[in-house]
Amino acid sequence: QVRLVESGGGLVQAGGSLRLSCAASGFIFSINAMGWYRQAPGKQRELVGVITRGGSTNYADSVKGRFTISRDNAKNTVYLQMNSLEPEDTAVYYCNAHRINIGPRYYDSWGQGTQVTVSS
């Protein structure tokens, strides 16, 4: 059974930083690209960024230069380092295996997500 458990969110002031973690199980983590997604109030879930199995990354324009994705295959964990946070980053953040140019692989197995709230 696929499990995705996000953690590390919280309330921060604009300009602050947070580091999110996603612990994954139920699939072969090391051969899958992983994506971070977020959903803000009243908006659709959007892709924040992706890390491939080889460690290459791509980011949405809105977070480029501020967010960094990394992974630890020994721990089946992917991370999202968020710097220079803005109120527009306020959302629930989710992770999933990612099919590049397609979307989330386990679209029926979203975790609970972790809330990030950025105050101005």
Coordinates of C-alpha atoms in Angstrom, one line a residue:
Q1 CA 0.0 0.0 0.0
V2 CA 1.4 3.4 -1.0
R3 CA 1.9 5.8 1.9
L4 CA 3.0 9.4 1.7
V5 CA 3.5 11.2 4.9
E6 CA 4.4 14.9 4.8
S7 CA 5.7 16.9 7.8
G8 CA 7.6 20.1 8.7
G9 CA 5.0 22.7 8.0
G10 CA 4.1 25.6 10.2
L11 CA 3.5 29.3 10.6
V12 CA 6.3 31.6 9.5
Q13 CA 6.7 35.3 8.7
A14 CA 7.4 36.5 5.2
G15 CA 11.0 36.1 4.4
G16 CA 11.4 33.1 6.6
S17 CA 12.3 29.5 5.8
L18 CA 10.9 26.0 6.3
R19 CA 12.1 22.5 5.5
L20 CA 9.4 19.9 4.6
S21 CA 9.9 16.2 4.6
C22 CA 8.0 13.4 2.8
A23 CA 8.4 9.8 3.9
A24 CA 7.3 7.4 1.2
S25 CA 6.6 3.7 1.3
G26 CA 4.8 1.0 -0.8
F27 CA 6.7 1.5 -4.0
I28 CA 10.3 1.5 -5.3
F29 CA 11.3 5.0 -4.2
S30 CA 14.8 5.1 -5.8
I31 CA 13.6 4.6 -9.4
N32 CA 10.8 7.2 -9.2
A33 CA 10.9 10.9 -9.8
M34 CA 9.2 12.7 -6.9
G35 CA 7.1 15.8 -7.0
W36 CA 6.0 18.4 -4.5
Y37 CA 2.6 19.9 -4.9
R38 CA 0.6 22.5 -3.1
Q39 CA -3.0 23.6 -2.8
A40 CA -3.9 27.0 -1.7
P41 CA -7.4 27.9 -0.5
G42 CA -9.8 28.3 -3.4
K43 CA -7.2 27.0 -5.9
Q44 CA -6.4 23.8 -7.7
R45 CA -3.5 21.6 -6.6
E46 CA -0.4 22.7 -8.5
L47 CA 3.0 21.2 -9.1
V48 CA 5.8 23.0 -7.2
G49 CA 8.8 21.1 -8.4
V50 CA 10.2 17.7 -9.3
I51 CA 13.3 15.7 -8.6
T52 CA 14.3 12.9 -10.9
R53 CA 15.7 9.5 -9.8
G54 CA 19.1 10.9 -10.8
G55 CA 18.7 14.1 -8.7
S56 CA 17.9 16.6 -11.4
T57 CA 15.4 19.2 -10.4
N58 CA 12.8 21.5 -12.0
Y59 CA 10.6 24.1 -10.4
A60 CA 7.6 26.2 -11.1
D61 CA 8.4 29.7 -12.0
S62 CA 6.8 31.0 -8.9
V63 CA 9.3 29.3 -6.6
K64 CA 12.4 29.1 -8.7
G65 CA 15.4 30.5 -6.9
R66 CA 13.7 30.2 -3.5
F67 CA 12.8 26.4 -3.1
T68 CA 15.2 23.4 -3.4
I69 CA 14.2 19.8 -3.6
S70 CA 16.5 17.0 -2.5
R71 CA 16.1 13.3 -1.8
D72 CA 17.6 10.6 0.4
N73 CA 17.0 7.2 -1.2
A74 CA 18.3 5.3 1.9
K75 CA 15.5 6.9 3.9
N76 CA 12.8 6.9 1.2
T77 CA 12.4 10.6 1.9
V78 CA 12.2 13.7 -0.3
Y79 CA 12.7 17.2 1.1
L80 CA 11.6 20.7 0.2
Q81 CA 13.7 23.5 1.5
M82 CA 11.7 26.7 1.3
N83 CA 13.5 30.1 1.6
S84 CA 12.3 33.7 1.3
L85 CA 8.7 32.6 1.9
E86 CA 5.9 34.8 0.7
P87 CA 2.2 35.0 1.7
E88 CA 1.4 33.5 -1.7
D89 CA 3.2 30.3 -0.7
T90 CA 0.5 29.6 1.9
A91 CA -1.0 26.2 1.1
V92 CA -1.1 22.6 2.0
Y93 CA 1.9 20.9 0.6
Y94 CA 1.9 17.3 -0.7
C95 CA 4.3 14.9 -2.2
N96 CA 3.9 12.1 -4.7
A97 CA 5.7 10.0 -7.2
H98 CA 5.8 12.0 -10.4
R99 CA 5.4 10.9 -14.0
I100 CA 7.3 13.6 -15.9
N101 CA 5.1 15.6 -18.2
I102 CA 2.0 13.6 -17.1
G103 CA 1.4 14.2 -13.4
P104 CA 1.3 12.3 -10.1
R105 CA 1.7 8.6 -10.3
Y106 CA -0.3 7.6 -7.2
Y107 CA -3.2 10.0 -7.7
D108 CA -5.5 8.0 -5.4
S109 CA -3.0 7.9 -2.6
W110 CA -2.4 11.5 -1.5
G111 CA -1.2 11.9 2.1
Q112 CA -2.7 14.4 4.5
G113 CA -0.2 17.1 3.5
T114 CA 1.4 19.6 5.7
Q115 CA 0.1 23.2 6.2
V116 CA 2.4 26.1 5.4
T117 CA 1.2 29.5 6.5
V118 CA 3.2 32.6 5.7
S119 CA 2.2 35.8 7.4
S120 CA 3.0 39.3 6.1

